[in-house]
PDB file of C-alpha atoms in Angstrom:
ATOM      1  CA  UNK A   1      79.877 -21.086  -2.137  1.00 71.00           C
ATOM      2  CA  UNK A   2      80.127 -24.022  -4.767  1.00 80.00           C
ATOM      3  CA  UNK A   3      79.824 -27.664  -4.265  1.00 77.00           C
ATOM      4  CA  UNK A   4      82.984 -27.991  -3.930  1.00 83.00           C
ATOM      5  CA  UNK A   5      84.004 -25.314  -1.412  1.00 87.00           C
ATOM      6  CA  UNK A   6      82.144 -26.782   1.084  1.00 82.00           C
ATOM      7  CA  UNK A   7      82.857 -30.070   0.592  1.00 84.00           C
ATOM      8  CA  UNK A   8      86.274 -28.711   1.438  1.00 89.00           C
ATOM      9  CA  UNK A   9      84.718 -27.052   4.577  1.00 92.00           C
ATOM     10  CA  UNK A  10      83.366 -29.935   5.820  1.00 91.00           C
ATOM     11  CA  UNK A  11      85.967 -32.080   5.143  1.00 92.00           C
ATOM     12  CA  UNK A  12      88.024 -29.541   7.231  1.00 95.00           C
ATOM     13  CA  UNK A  13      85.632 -29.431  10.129  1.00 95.00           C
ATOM     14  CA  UNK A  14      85.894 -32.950  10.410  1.00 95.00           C
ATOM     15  CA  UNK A  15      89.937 -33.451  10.401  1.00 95.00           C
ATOM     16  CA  UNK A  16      89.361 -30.874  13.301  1.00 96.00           C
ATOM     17  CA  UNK A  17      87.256 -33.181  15.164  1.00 95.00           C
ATOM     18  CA  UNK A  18      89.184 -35.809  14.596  1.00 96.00           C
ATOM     19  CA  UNK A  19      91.791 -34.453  16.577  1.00 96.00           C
ATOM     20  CA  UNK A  20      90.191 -32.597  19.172  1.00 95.00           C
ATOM     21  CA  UNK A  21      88.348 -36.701  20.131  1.00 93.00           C
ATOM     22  CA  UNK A  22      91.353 -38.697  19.125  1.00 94.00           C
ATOM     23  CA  UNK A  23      89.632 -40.214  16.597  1.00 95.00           C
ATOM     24  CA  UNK A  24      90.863 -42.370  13.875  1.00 95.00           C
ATOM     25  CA  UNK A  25      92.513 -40.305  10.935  1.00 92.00           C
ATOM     26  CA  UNK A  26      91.619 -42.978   8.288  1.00 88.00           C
ATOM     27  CA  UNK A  27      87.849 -43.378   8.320  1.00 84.00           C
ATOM     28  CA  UNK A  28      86.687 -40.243   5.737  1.00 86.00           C
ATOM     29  CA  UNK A  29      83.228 -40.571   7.479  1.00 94.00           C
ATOM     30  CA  UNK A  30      81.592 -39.074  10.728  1.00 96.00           C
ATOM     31  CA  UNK A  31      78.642 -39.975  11.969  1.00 97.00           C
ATOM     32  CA  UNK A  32      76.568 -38.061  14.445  1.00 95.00           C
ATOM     33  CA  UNK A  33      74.246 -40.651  16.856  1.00 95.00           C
ATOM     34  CA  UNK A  34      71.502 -39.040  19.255  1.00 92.00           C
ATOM     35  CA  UNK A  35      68.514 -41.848  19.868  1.00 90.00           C
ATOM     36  CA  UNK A  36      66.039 -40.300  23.353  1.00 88.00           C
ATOM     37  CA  UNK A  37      65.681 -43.514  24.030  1.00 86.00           C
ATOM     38  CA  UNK A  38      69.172 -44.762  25.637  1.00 85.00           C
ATOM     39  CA  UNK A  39      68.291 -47.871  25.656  1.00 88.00           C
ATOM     40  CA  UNK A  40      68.531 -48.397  21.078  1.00 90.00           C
ATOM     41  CA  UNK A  41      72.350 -46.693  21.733  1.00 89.00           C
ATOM     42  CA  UNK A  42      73.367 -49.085  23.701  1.00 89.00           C
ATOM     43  CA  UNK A  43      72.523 -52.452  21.830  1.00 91.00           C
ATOM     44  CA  UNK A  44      74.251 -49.858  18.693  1.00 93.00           C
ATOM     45  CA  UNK A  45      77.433 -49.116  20.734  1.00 91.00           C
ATOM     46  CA  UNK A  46      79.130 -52.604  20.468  1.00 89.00           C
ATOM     47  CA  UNK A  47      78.030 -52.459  16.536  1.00 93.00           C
ATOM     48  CA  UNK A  48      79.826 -49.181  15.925  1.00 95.00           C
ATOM     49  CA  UNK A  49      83.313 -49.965  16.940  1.00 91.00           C
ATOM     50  CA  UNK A  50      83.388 -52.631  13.523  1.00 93.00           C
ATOM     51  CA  UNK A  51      82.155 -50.029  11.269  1.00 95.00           C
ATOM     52  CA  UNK A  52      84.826 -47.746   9.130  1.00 95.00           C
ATOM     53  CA  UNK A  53      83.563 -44.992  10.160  1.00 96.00           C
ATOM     54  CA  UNK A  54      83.712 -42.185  13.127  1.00 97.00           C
ATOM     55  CA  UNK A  55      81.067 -41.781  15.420  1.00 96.00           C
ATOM     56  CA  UNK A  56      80.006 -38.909  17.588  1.00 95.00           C
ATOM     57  CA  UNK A  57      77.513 -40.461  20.491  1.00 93.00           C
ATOM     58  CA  UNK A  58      75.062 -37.301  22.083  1.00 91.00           C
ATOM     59  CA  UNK A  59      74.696 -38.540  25.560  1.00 83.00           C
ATOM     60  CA  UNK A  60      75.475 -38.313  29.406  1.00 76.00           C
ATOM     61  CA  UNK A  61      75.158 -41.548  30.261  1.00 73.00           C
ATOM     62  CA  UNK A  62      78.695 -43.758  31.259  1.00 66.00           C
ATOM     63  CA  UNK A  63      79.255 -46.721  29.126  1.00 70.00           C
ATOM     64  CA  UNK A  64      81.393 -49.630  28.997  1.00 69.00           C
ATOM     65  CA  UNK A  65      82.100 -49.599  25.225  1.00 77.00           C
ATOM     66  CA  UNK A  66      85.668 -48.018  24.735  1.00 81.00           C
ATOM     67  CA  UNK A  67      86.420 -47.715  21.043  1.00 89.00           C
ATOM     68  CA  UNK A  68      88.564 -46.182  19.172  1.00 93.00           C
ATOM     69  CA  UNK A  69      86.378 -44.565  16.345  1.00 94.00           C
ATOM     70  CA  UNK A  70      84.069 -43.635  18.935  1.00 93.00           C
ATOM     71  CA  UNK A  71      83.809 -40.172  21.348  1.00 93.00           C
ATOM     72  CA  UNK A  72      81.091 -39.362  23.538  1.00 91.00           C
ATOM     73  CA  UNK A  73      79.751 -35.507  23.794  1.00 91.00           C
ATOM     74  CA  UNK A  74      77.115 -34.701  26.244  1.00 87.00           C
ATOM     75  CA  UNK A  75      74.699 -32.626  24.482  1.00 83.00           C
ATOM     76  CA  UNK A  76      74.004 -32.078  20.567  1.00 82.00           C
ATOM     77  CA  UNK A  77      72.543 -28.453  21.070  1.00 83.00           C
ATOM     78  CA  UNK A  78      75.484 -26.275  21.240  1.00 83.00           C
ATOM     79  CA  UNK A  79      77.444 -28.843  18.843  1.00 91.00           C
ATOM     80  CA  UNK A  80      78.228 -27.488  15.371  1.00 90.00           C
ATOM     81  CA  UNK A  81      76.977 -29.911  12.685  1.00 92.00           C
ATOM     82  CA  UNK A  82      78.833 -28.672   9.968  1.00 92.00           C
ATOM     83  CA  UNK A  83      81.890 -31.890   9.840  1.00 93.00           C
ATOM     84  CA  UNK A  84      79.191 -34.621  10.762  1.00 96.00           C
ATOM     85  CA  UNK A  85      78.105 -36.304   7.472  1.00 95.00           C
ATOM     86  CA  UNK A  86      75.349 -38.131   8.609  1.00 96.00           C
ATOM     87  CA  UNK A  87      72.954 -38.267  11.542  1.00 95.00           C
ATOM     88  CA  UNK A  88      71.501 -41.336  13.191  1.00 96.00           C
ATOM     89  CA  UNK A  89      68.488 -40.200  15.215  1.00 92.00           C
ATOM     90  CA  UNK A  90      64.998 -40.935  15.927  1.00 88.00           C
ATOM     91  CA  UNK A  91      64.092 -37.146  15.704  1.00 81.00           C
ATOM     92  CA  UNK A  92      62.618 -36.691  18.986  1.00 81.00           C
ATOM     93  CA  UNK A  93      64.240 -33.736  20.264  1.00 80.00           C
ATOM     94  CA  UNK A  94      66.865 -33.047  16.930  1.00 81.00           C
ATOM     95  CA  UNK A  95      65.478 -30.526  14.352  1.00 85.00           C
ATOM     96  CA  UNK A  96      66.377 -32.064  10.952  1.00 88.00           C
ATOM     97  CA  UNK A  97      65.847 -29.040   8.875  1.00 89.00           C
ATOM     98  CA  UNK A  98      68.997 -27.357  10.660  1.00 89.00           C
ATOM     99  CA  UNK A  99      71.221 -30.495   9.853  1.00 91.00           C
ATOM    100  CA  UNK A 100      70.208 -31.081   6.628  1.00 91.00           C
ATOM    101  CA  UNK A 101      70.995 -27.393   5.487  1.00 91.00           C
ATOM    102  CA  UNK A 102      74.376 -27.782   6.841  1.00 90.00           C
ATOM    103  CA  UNK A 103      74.444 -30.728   4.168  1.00 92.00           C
ATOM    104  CA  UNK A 104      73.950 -34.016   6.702  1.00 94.00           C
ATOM    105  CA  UNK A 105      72.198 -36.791   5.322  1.00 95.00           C
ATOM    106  CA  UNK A 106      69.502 -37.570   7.858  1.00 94.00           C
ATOM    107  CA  UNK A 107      69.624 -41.775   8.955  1.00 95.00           C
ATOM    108  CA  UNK A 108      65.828 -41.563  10.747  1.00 93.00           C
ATOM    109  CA  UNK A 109      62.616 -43.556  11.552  1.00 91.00           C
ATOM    110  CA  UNK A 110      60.125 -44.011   9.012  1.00 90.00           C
ATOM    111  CA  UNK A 111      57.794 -41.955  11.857  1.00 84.00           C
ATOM    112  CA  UNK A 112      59.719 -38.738  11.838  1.00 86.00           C
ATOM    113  CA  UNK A 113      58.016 -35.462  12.062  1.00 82.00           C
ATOM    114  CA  UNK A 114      59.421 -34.970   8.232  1.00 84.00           C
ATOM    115  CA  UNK A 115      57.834 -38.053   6.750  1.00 80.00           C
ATOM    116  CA  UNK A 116      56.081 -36.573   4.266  1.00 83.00           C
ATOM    117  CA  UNK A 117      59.763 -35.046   2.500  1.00 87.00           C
ATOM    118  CA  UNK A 118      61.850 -37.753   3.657  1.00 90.00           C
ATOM    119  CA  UNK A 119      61.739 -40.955   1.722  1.00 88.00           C
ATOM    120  CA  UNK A 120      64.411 -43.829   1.876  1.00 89.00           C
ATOM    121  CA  UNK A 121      67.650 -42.998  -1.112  1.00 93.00           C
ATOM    122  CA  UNK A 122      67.356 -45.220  -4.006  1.00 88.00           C
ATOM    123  CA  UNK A 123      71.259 -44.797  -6.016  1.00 86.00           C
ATOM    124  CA  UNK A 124      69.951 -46.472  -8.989  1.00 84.00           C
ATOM    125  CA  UNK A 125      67.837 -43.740  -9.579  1.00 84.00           C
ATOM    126  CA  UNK A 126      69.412 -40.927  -8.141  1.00 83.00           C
ATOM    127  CA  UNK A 127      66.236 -40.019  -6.210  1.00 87.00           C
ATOM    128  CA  UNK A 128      65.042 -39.050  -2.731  1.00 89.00           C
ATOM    129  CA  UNK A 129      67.098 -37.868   0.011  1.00 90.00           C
ATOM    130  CA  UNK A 130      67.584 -40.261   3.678  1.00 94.00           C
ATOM    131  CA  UNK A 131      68.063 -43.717   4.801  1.00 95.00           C
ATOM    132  CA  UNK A 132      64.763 -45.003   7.089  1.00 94.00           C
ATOM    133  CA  UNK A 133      64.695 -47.253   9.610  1.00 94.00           C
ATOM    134  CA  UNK A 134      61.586 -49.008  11.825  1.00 93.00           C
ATOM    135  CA  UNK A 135      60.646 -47.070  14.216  1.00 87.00           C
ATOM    136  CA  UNK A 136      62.116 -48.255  17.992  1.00 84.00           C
ATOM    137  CA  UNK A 137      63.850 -50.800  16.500  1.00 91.00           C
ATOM    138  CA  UNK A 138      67.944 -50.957  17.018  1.00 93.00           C
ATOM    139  CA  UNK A 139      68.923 -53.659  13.964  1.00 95.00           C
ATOM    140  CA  UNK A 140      66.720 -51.590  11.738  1.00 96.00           C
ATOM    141  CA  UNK A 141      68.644 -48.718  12.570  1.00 96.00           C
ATOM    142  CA  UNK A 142      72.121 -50.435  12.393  1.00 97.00           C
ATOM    143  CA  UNK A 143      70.608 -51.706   8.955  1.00 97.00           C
ATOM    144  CA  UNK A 144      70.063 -47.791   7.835  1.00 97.00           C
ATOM    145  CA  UNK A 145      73.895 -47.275   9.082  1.00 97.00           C
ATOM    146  CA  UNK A 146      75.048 -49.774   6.909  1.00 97.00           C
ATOM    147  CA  UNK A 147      73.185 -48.661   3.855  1.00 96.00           C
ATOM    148  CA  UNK A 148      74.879 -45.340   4.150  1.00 96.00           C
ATOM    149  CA  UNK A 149      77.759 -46.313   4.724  1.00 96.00           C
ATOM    150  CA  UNK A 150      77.816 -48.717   1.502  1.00 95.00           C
ATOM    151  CA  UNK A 151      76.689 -45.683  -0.461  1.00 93.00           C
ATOM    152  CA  UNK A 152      79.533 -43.310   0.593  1.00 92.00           C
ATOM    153  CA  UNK A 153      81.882 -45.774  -1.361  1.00 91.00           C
ATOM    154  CA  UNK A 154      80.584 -44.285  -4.569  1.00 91.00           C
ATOM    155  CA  UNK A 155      80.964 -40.808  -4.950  1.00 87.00           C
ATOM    156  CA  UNK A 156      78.676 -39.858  -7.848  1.00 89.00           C
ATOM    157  CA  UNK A 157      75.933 -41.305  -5.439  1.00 90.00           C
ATOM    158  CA  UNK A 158      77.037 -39.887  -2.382  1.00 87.00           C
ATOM    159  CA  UNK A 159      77.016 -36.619  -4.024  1.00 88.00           C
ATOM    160  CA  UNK A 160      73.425 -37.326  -5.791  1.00 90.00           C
ATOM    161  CA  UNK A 161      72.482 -38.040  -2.013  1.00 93.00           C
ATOM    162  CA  UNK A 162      73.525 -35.077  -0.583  1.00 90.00           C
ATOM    163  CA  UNK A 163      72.196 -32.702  -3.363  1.00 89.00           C
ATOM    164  CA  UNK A 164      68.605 -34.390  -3.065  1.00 90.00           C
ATOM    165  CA  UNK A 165      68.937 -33.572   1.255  1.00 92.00           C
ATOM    166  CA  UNK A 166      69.794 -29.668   0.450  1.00 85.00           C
ATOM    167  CA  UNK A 167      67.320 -29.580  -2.150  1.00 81.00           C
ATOM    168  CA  UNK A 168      64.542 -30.320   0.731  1.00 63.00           C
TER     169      UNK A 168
END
């Protein structure tokens, strides 16, 4: 398949999930968020609901937070990957290789398992291949979001970015 077939793919994957969770047609992004500690998610959950993007939370755990660009799934094992165009983790119990060949940019802690291959994107330069954040720290990773999410506005980056993850 080329580059561009599945782009389309994913693309279609993802206007599927977006109406099978009633998300928000607009937002061209979907985000994938699995921390083991529950405690980071919630201090993100507020944040999320102002971003413009969708947002796929991996837990069983009831929450207050009601958004519309947000839908809650109970386990990230037996989800398919392949729409999701990023993942927010902290790698614990979420094997990166498998998401990143199914093209999703990896949003992780600067401790992950992967830290040797994983270094933070730099668009200027075209080089490396995921967006780091402090390790057990929630603003850090809200900061990582935002970097992504500033990147996907350009797409000769975002498609530098997402070369450089398959390449690993």
């Amino acid at each position: 398949m080329t580059f561009s077939e599945i782009l389309a793919k994913k693309t279609a994957v993802r206007d599927d999930y977006k109406n099978i969770y009633n998300l928000p047609k607009r937002s061209k992004i979907l985000v994938g968020v699995h921390f083991t500690n529950k405690a980071i998610t919630q201090e993100l959950l507020e944040g999320f609901a102002i971003l413009p993007a969708n947002f796929i939370i991996f837990w069983e755990a009831v929450t207050e937070i009601e958004a519309k660009n947000i839908a809650y799934i109970d386990s990230h094992d037996s989800f398919d990957m392949t729409g999701v165009d990023a993942m927010l983790c902290d790698c614990e119990d979420v094997k990166l290789e498998k998401i990143m060949e199914l093209w999703v940019v990896p949003l992780v802690n600067e401790k992950s398992y992967l830290w040797k291959i994983l270094q933070e994107f730099h668009p200027g330069r075209a080089e490396w291949n995921a967006y780091l954040y402090e390790n057990s720290s929630s603003w850090s990773a809200y900061y990582a979001l935002v970097r992504y999410l500033e990147n996907h506005k350009f797409p000769y980056d975002n498609k530098n970015l997402i070369k450089n993850v398959i390449w690993v």
